[in-house]
Coordinates of N, CA and C in Angstrom, one line a residue:
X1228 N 4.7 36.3 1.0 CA 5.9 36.3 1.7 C 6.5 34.8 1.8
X1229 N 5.8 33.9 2.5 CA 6.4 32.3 2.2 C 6.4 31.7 1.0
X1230 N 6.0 32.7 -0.6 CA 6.4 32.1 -1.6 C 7.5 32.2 -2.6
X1231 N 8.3 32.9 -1.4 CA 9.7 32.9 -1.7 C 10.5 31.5 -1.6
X1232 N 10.2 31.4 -0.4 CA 10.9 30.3 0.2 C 11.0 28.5 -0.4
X1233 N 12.3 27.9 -0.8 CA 12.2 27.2 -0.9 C 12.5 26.0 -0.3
X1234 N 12.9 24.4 -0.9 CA 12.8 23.6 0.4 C 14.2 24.0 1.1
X1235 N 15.3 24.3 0.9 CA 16.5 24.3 1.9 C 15.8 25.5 2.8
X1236 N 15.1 26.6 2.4 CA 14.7 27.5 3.3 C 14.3 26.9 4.8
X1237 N 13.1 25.7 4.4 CA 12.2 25.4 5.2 C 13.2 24.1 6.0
X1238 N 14.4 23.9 5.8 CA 15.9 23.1 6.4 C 16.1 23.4 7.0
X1239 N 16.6 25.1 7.1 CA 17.3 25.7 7.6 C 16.6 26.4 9.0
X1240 N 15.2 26.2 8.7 CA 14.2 26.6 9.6 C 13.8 25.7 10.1
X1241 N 13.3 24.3 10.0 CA 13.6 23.3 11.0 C 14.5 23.3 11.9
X1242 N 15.6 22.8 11.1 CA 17.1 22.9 12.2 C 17.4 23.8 13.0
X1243 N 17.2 25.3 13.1 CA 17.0 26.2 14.0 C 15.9 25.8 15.5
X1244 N 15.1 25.7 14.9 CA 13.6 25.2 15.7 C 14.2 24.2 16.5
X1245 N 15.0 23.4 15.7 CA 14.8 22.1 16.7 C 16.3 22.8 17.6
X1246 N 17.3 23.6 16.9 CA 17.9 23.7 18.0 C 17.4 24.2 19.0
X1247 N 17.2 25.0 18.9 CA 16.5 26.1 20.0 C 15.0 25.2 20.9
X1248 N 14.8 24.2 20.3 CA 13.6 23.9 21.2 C 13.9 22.4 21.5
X1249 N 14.6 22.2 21.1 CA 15.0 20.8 21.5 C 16.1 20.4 21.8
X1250 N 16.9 21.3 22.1 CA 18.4 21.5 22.5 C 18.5 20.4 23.7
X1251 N 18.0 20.6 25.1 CA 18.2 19.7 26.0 C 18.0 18.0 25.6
X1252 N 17.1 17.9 24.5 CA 16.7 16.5 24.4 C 17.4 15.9 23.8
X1253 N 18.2 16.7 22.5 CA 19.5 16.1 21.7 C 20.4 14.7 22.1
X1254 N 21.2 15.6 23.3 CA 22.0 14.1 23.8 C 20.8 12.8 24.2
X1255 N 20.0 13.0 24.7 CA 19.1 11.8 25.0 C 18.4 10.4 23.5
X1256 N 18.3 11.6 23.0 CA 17.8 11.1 21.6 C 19.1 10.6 21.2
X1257 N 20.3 11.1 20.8 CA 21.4 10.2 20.2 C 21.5 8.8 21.0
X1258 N 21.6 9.2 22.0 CA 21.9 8.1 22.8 C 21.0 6.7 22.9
X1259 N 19.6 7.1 23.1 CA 18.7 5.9 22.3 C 18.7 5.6 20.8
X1260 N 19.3 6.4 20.5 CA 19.4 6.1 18.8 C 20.8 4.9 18.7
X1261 N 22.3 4.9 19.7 CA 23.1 4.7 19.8 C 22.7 3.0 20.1
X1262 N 21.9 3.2 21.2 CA 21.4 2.2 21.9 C 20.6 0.9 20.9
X1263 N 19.9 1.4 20.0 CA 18.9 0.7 19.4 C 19.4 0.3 18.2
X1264 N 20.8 1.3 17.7 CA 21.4 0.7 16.2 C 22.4 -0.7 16.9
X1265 N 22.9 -0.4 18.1 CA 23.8 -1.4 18.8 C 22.8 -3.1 19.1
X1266 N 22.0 -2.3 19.4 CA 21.0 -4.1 19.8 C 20.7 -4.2 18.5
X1267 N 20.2 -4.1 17.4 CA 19.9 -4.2 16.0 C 21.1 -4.8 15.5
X1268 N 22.2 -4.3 15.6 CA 23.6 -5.0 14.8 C 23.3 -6.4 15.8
X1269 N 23.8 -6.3 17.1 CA 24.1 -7.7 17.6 C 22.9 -8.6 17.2
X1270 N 21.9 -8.6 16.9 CA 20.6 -9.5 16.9 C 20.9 -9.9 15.2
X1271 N 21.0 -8.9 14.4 CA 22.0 -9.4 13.0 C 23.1 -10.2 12.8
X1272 N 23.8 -10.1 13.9 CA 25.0 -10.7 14.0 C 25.1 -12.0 14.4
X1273 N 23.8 -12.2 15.5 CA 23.9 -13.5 16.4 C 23.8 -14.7 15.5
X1274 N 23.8 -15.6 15.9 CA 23.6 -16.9 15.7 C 21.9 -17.1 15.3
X1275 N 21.8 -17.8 14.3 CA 20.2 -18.7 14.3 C 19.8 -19.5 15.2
X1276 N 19.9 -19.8 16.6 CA 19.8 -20.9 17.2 C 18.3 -20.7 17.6
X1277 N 17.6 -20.3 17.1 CA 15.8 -20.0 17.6 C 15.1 -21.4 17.0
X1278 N 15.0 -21.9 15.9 CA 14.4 -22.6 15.3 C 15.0 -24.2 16.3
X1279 N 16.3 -24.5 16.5 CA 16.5 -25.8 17.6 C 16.0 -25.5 18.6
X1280 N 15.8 -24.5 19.2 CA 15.2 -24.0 20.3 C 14.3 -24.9 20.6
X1281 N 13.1 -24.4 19.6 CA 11.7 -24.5 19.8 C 11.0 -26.3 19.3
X1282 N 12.1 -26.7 18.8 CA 11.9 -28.0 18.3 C 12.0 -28.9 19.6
X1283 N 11.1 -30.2 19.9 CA 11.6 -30.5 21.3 C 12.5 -31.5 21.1
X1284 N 13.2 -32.0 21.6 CA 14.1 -32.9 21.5 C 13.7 -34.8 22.2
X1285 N 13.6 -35.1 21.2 CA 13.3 -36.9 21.9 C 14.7 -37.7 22.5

């Protein structure tokens, strides 16, 4: 019986699953996903100022 099925089958059957079972947690998850691509850009974006940092100054 499951040797019909191929990978889009087993896609289409995830994505169901997770709707249906993980429906409430969806918005939560985008949102730390939102969260964590946003601090990732700005830390890419920032400035190098780490290395004068740590150097002491005479």
């Amino acid at each position: 019986m499951l040797g019909n099925l191929n990978g889009w089958h087993f896609l289409i059957l995830l994505v169901v699953i997770l709707l249906v079972f993980g429906a409430p947690k969806l918005p939560g998850l985008a949102k730390s996903l939102a969260e964590s691509l946003k601090i990732f850009r700005n830390e890419m974006t920032s400035p190098k100022d780490d290395d004068s940092k740590k150097t002491p100054s005479k």
